[in-house]
Coordinates of C-alpha atoms in Angstrom, one line a residue:
Chain A
M1 CA 0.0 -0.6 0.4
L2 CA 1.2 3.4 -0.7
E3 CA 0.5 5.7 2.5
K4 CA 1.3 9.4 1.2
P5 CA 0.8 8.8 -3.1
P6 CA 1.9 12.2 -4.7
V7 CA -1.5 15.2 -4.8
I8 CA -2.4 16.1 -8.9
K9 CA -4.0 18.6 -7.8
P10 CA -4.5 20.2 -5.3
Y11 CA -7.4 20.3 -2.7
R12 CA -9.9 22.8 -4.2
W13 CA -10.4 26.1 -2.0
H14 CA -14.1 27.1 -1.0
L15 CA -15.4 29.8 1.4
G16 CA -15.3 27.8 4.4
S17 CA -11.0 27.0 4.0
I18 CA -10.2 30.8 2.7
A19 CA -12.0 32.2 6.1
W20 CA -10.0 29.5 7.6
I21 CA -6.2 30.0 6.5
L22 CA -7.0 33.7 6.8
H23 CA -8.2 33.4 10.4
R24 CA -4.9 31.5 11.0
I25 CA -3.1 33.9 9.0
T26 CA -3.9 37.6 10.6
G27 CA -4.2 35.7 14.2
L28 CA 0.1 34.9 13.3
L29 CA -0.2 39.3 12.1
L30 CA -1.5 40.2 15.6
V31 CA 1.0 38.1 17.1
F32 CA 3.8 39.4 15.7
Y33 CA 1.8 43.4 15.7
L34 CA 1.9 42.7 19.8
L35 CA 4.8 41.3 20.1
L36 CA 6.4 44.7 18.4
H37 CA 3.8 46.5 20.4
I38 CA 5.4 45.6 23.4
W39 CA 8.9 46.7 21.5
V40 CA 7.8 49.8 21.3
T41 CA 6.5 51.0 24.3
H42 CA 8.9 49.0 26.5
H43 CA 11.0 51.9 26.1
V44 CA 8.4 54.2 28.2
T45 CA 10.8 53.2 30.8
E46 CA 13.6 55.0 29.0
G47 CA 11.7 58.8 29.8
P48 CA 10.5 61.4 27.4
E49 CA 13.2 61.5 24.8
G50 CA 13.6 57.7 24.4
F51 CA 10.5 57.4 23.9
N52 CA 10.1 60.2 21.5
K53 CA 12.7 58.4 19.6
V54 CA 11.6 55.6 19.1
M55 CA 7.8 57.0 18.3
S56 CA 9.2 59.1 15.5
V57 CA 10.1 56.2 14.4
V58 CA 7.4 54.6 14.1
Q59 CA 5.4 57.6 12.9
Q60 CA 7.1 58.0 9.4
P61 CA 4.2 57.3 6.6
I62 CA 5.2 53.8 5.9
F63 CA 4.2 53.2 9.2
L64 CA 0.8 55.1 8.4
L65 CA 0.2 52.7 6.0
L66 CA 1.1 49.7 7.8
E67 CA -1.3 50.7 10.2
I68 CA -4.2 50.3 8.1
G69 CA -3.0 47.5 7.2
L70 CA -3.1 46.5 10.8
L71 CA -6.7 47.8 10.9
V72 CA -7.7 45.0 8.1
T73 CA -5.8 42.6 10.2
V74 CA -8.0 43.4 13.3
L75 CA -11.3 43.8 11.7
Y76 CA -10.6 40.6 9.8
H77 CA -9.8 38.2 13.3
A78 CA -12.0 40.0 15.3
F79 CA -15.7 39.8 12.8
N80 CA -14.6 36.0 11.2
G81 CA -13.7 35.1 15.3
L82 CA -17.8 36.7 16.3
R83 CA -18.4 34.1 13.2
I84 CA -16.9 31.0 14.2
I85 CA -18.7 32.1 18.0
I86 CA -21.8 32.3 16.1
V87 CA -21.3 29.2 14.5
E88 CA -20.1 27.4 17.7
F89 CA -23.0 28.4 19.5
A90 CA -26.0 29.1 17.7
D91 CA -28.6 26.6 16.1
N92 CA -27.6 25.7 12.8
G93 CA -25.0 27.7 13.4
A94 CA -22.7 25.6 10.9
G95 CA -25.7 25.8 8.7
A96 CA -25.4 29.4 7.9
H97 CA -21.5 30.3 8.3
K98 CA -21.7 31.1 4.4
T99 CA -24.7 33.6 5.4
L100 CA -22.6 34.9 8.6
F101 CA -19.5 35.4 6.6
G102 CA -21.2 37.8 4.7
I103 CA -22.9 40.1 7.1
M104 CA -19.8 39.6 9.3
M105 CA -17.9 41.0 6.4
A106 CA -20.0 43.5 5.5
I107 CA -19.8 45.0 9.0
A108 CA -16.2 44.9 9.3
G109 CA -15.7 46.6 5.8
I110 CA -18.2 49.6 7.1
L111 CA -15.7 50.0 10.2
F112 CA -13.0 49.7 7.7
L113 CA -14.1 52.6 6.2
V114 CA -15.3 54.6 9.1
G115 CA -11.4 54.4 10.4
G116 CA -9.5 53.7 7.6
I117 CA -10.9 57.1 5.7
P118 CA -8.8 59.4 8.4
M119 CA -5.9 56.6 8.6
F120 CA -5.8 57.6 5.4
M121 CA -6.6 61.8 4.6
H122 CA -3.3 61.2 8.0
F123 CA -1.3 59.9 5.9
L124 CA -1.7 62.1 3.1
H125 CA -1.2 64.9 5.4
V126 CA 2.0 64.0 6.8
L127 CA 2.7 63.1 3.4
N128 CA 2.8 66.3 2.2
K129 CA 4.7 68.1 5.7
Chain B
M1 CA -19.8 14.4 -28.7
A2 CA -16.8 15.9 -27.3
E3 CA -12.9 15.0 -26.1
Y4 CA -12.2 15.1 -23.0
V5 CA -8.7 14.6 -21.0
F6 CA -9.2 12.7 -17.9
K7 CA -5.8 12.5 -15.7
I8 CA -6.4 9.8 -14.0
F9 CA -3.7 9.0 -10.6
R10 CA -2.0 5.5 -11.7
Y11 CA -0.6 2.7 -8.8
D12 CA 0.7 -0.7 -9.7
P13 CA 2.1 -2.2 -5.8
E14 CA 3.8 -4.6 -7.8
K15 CA 5.2 -2.8 -10.7
D16 CA 5.2 1.3 -9.6
E17 CA 7.3 2.9 -6.7
T18 CA 4.8 5.8 -6.2
G19 CA 1.5 6.9 -7.9
R20 CA 2.2 8.7 -11.9
V21 CA -0.4 9.8 -13.9
Q22 CA -1.9 9.0 -16.9
E23 CA -3.8 10.5 -19.5
Y24 CA -6.8 9.2 -21.7
R25 CA -8.7 10.9 -24.4
I26 CA -11.9 10.0 -24.7
D27 CA -14.8 11.0 -26.5
V28 CA -17.5 11.9 -24.0
Q29 CA -21.5 11.3 -24.8
P30 CA -23.8 13.5 -23.2
G31 CA -24.6 12.9 -19.6
W32 CA -22.1 11.2 -18.9
T33 CA -20.8 11.0 -15.4
V34 CA -17.6 10.7 -14.0
L35 CA -17.8 7.3 -13.5
D36 CA -19.3 6.6 -16.9
A37 CA -16.2 7.9 -18.3
L38 CA -13.9 5.3 -15.9
N39 CA -16.2 2.3 -17.2
Y40 CA -15.7 3.4 -20.9
I41 CA -12.1 3.5 -20.1
K42 CA -11.5 0.3 -18.2
W43 CA -13.5 -1.6 -20.6
F44 CA -12.6 -0.4 -24.5
V45 CA -9.6 1.7 -23.5
D46 CA -7.5 0.1 -20.3
G47 CA -8.5 -2.9 -18.6
T48 CA -5.7 -2.5 -16.2
L49 CA -7.7 0.8 -14.4
S50 CA -9.0 -0.2 -11.0
Y51 CA -11.8 1.3 -9.2
R52 CA -14.4 0.8 -6.5
R53 CA -18.5 1.1 -8.0
A54 CA -21.4 -0.2 -7.4
C55 CA -24.9 1.1 -7.3
R56 CA -24.2 4.0 -9.6
H57 CA -26.8 5.8 -8.1
G58 CA -25.4 7.3 -5.3
I59 CA -26.4 4.9 -2.7
C60 CA -23.7 2.5 -2.3
G61 CA -20.9 4.6 -1.0
S62 CA -18.3 3.0 -3.1
C63 CA -17.2 5.7 -5.2
G64 CA -15.7 8.5 -3.5
M65 CA -13.2 10.2 -5.1
T66 CA -11.4 13.6 -5.9
I67 CA -12.3 14.8 -8.9
N68 CA -10.9 17.6 -9.7
G69 CA -9.0 18.9 -6.4
K70 CA -13.4 18.1 -5.0
N71 CA -14.0 14.6 -3.4
G72 CA -17.3 13.5 -4.3
L73 CA -18.8 9.9 -6.2
A74 CA -17.6 9.6 -9.4
C75 CA -21.7 8.3 -10.3
E76 CA -23.2 11.7 -9.0
T77 CA -20.9 13.7 -11.0
Q78 CA -22.1 15.1 -14.4
I79 CA -19.1 15.7 -16.8
K80 CA -20.6 18.5 -18.2
D81 CA -20.8 20.6 -14.9
L82 CA -17.2 20.4 -14.4
G83 CA -16.9 23.0 -16.5
T84 CA -14.1 21.8 -18.0
T85 CA -12.5 19.1 -20.7
V86 CA -9.2 18.5 -18.7
I87 CA -10.9 16.3 -15.6
T88 CA -8.3 15.0 -13.6
V89 CA -9.3 11.7 -10.8
E90 CA -7.6 10.9 -7.3
P91 CA -8.0 8.4 -4.7
L92 CA -10.0 9.7 -1.7
R93 CA -6.8 11.9 0.0
G94 CA -5.9 11.0 3.5
F95 CA -5.5 7.4 3.0
P96 CA -3.0 5.0 2.1
V97 CA -4.0 3.7 -1.4
I98 CA -3.8 0.0 -2.3
K99 CA -3.9 0.4 -6.3
D100 CA -5.3 3.6 -8.5
L101 CA -8.5 4.9 -7.3
I102 CA -9.1 2.0 -4.5
V103 CA -7.8 3.3 -1.2
D104 CA -7.3 1.3 2.3
M105 CA -11.1 2.5 4.3
E106 CA -9.9 0.4 7.4
P107 CA -8.6 3.9 9.2
L108 CA -12.1 5.3 8.4
Y109 CA -13.7 2.1 10.1
D110 CA -12.0 2.3 12.9
K111 CA -13.2 5.8 13.4
L112 CA -16.3 4.3 13.2
Y113 CA -16.0 1.4 15.3
A114 CA -14.7 3.5 18.3
I115 CA -17.9 5.7 18.5
K116 CA -20.0 2.4 18.7
P117 CA -22.0 3.6 16.0
Y118 CA -25.3 1.5 17.0
L119 CA -28.2 1.7 19.0
I120 CA -26.7 1.4 23.6
T121 CA -29.7 0.7 25.4
K122 CA -29.9 0.0 29.4
T123 CA -33.2 -0.3 30.3
P124 CA -35.9 -2.9 29.2
P125 CA -38.5 -1.6 26.9
P126 CA -42.1 0.4 28.1
T127 CA -43.6 -2.7 26.4
D128 CA -42.7 -5.9 25.4
K129 CA -42.3 -4.7 21.4
E130 CA -40.3 -2.6 20.7
R131 CA -38.4 1.4 21.6
L132 CA -41.3 3.8 20.3
Q133 CA -40.2 7.5 19.2
S134 CA -42.3 11.0 18.6
P135 CA -42.2 12.3 15.1
E136 CA -40.4 14.8 16.5
D137 CA -37.7 12.9 18.3
R138 CA -37.9 11.1 15.4
A139 CA -36.8 14.6 13.0
K140 CA -33.9 15.6 15.1
L141 CA -32.3 12.5 14.0
D142 CA -32.3 13.9 10.3
G143 CA -29.7 15.1 8.2
K144 CA -27.7 12.9 10.4
Y145 CA -28.6 9.3 9.5
E146 CA -28.4 9.4 5.9
C147 CA -24.3 8.7 5.5
I148 CA -23.4 5.9 3.1
L149 CA -20.6 5.8 4.0
C150 CA -18.3 7.0 1.5
G151 CA -15.2 8.5 3.6
C152 CA -15.7 12.0 0.8
C153 CA -15.6 14.0 4.7
T154 CA -13.3 12.3 6.6
S155 CA -10.4 12.3 3.4
S156 CA -11.4 15.6 2.5
C157 CA -10.4 16.9 5.5
P158 CA -7.6 18.8 6.7
T159 CA -7.7 18.2 10.0
Y160 CA -7.8 14.2 9.6
W161 CA -4.6 15.1 7.1
A162 CA -2.2 16.3 9.9
D163 CA -3.4 14.0 12.9
K164 CA -4.5 10.7 12.0
N165 CA -5.9 9.9 14.8
F166 CA -8.6 12.6 14.6
L167 CA -12.1 10.6 14.4
G168 CA -12.9 13.1 11.1
P169 CA -16.3 14.4 11.0
N170 CA -18.0 10.9 9.6
A171 CA -17.5 8.8 12.5
L172 CA -18.1 12.0 14.2
L173 CA -21.5 12.8 12.9
K174 CA -22.9 9.1 13.7
A175 CA -21.9 9.6 17.4
A176 CA -24.4 12.8 16.9
R177 CA -26.8 10.1 15.2
F178 CA -27.2 7.3 17.8
L179 CA -26.3 10.2 20.8
F180 CA -29.1 12.2 19.8
D181 CA -31.4 9.5 19.7
S182 CA -34.3 9.6 22.1
R183 CA -34.7 6.1 22.8
D184 CA -30.2 5.5 23.0
E185 CA -28.4 4.9 26.5
G186 CA -25.2 4.6 25.7
Y187 CA -23.9 8.9 26.1
E188 CA -20.9 7.7 28.9
E189 CA -19.4 5.4 26.5
R190 CA -19.8 7.3 23.3
V191 CA -18.9 10.7 25.3
S192 CA -15.8 9.8 26.7
V193 CA -14.3 8.4 23.5
I194 CA -15.3 11.6 21.5
D195 CA -14.4 14.4 24.1
D196 CA -10.8 13.9 23.8
K197 CA -8.5 16.1 21.1
H198 CA -8.4 14.2 18.9
G199 CA -12.3 14.1 18.8
V200 CA -14.7 16.7 18.9
W201 CA -12.6 19.5 19.6
R202 CA -9.5 18.7 17.4
C203 CA -12.1 20.2 14.3
H204 CA -11.2 23.8 13.4
T205 CA -15.0 24.3 11.5
I206 CA -13.1 24.2 7.9
F207 CA -16.0 23.6 6.6
N208 CA -14.7 21.1 4.1
C209 CA -16.6 17.9 4.8
V210 CA -19.7 20.0 4.1
E211 CA -18.4 21.0 0.5
A212 CA -18.0 17.4 0.3
C213 CA -20.5 15.6 0.8
P214 CA -22.6 13.8 -1.7
K215 CA -25.8 13.6 0.7
E216 CA -25.7 16.5 1.8
L217 CA -25.2 16.6 5.1
N218 CA -23.5 18.7 7.3
P219 CA -20.9 17.2 9.8
T220 CA -19.4 19.9 11.0
Q221 CA -23.4 20.8 12.6
A222 CA -23.0 17.6 14.2
I223 CA -19.5 18.4 15.8
V224 CA -20.5 21.8 17.4
D225 CA -23.8 19.5 18.0
L226 CA -21.5 17.3 20.3
R227 CA -19.2 20.3 21.9
K228 CA -22.8 22.0 23.2
L229 CA -23.9 18.7 25.1
I230 CA -20.8 17.6 26.2
L231 CA -20.3 21.1 28.0
R232 CA -24.0 21.1 28.9
G233 CA -23.4 17.6 30.4
K234 CA -20.2 19.5 32.5
L235 CA -22.4 22.1 33.6

């Protein structure tokens, strides 16, 4: 018997599996961000001068753009997480997981616009200074 | 008639070190399923091609395979619905391959036996004839009892690919079929098996099983219902 047969065609992706892999990826990105965040804020122990020095680095335009990416990451992870909680606890939640995904992403999309537009305007403002 | 290319996984344990792809170009008749095409290849092109089939009507669960990267029954998959003239046919992944498209289903059955897939009773029936069930209690089993054991769900599950000790959607759906049966009294026996890191808690709600099931059942719903049942039992 062949224990590990070679795969000819990768298994097909669909909404459920794409939502799952994105949840994993955004989860890892948030862990990375959290470590970075702790590293930045720990400079506060060096007094105002040390803290301002590191803050001036993370307030550069490129970081302002990355912050918009962070907003996307947080919103996706939070609202897909909420979808999974509903799937777990609501009656017939698993049967409605695709509809739930649509509702959750619509809310996340609105919140992205609410948060992302001011963030992008701030980025443009800093860029034109 | 139109010419289709079938890329079929081949493995002969007496000749091959590992699996390989063999291409067949055949004219497909309107209305053919993938099983019709495999039968044509076996009967008129290459008699060495091996695969399981029996009923041709989506009842026996013999012809589960991976068609264009998705699990399903060959007898229920209309070729024209695939929307392409290049069709890849592979054995169900996650299981050892015996020959060509035939896999060893024993790992699937082992998990099924583990959850004790039969009615367990401890008290005598209320009459000397049979254990009656109300239509409402019977309706609770809808979507749980129709499984035909084709293995498409467990074989599509990335969690099962990574953890061969995972009971898998098939066995857990069957566990739900008995645990939610009003006549069953085997809660302790079954929960001791499924309340495990390789049991209900292993599922990551990826929903591949739901997409794969040819009977349109929802094993993920059964798994989350079992989790709630276990949680309620612990509270």
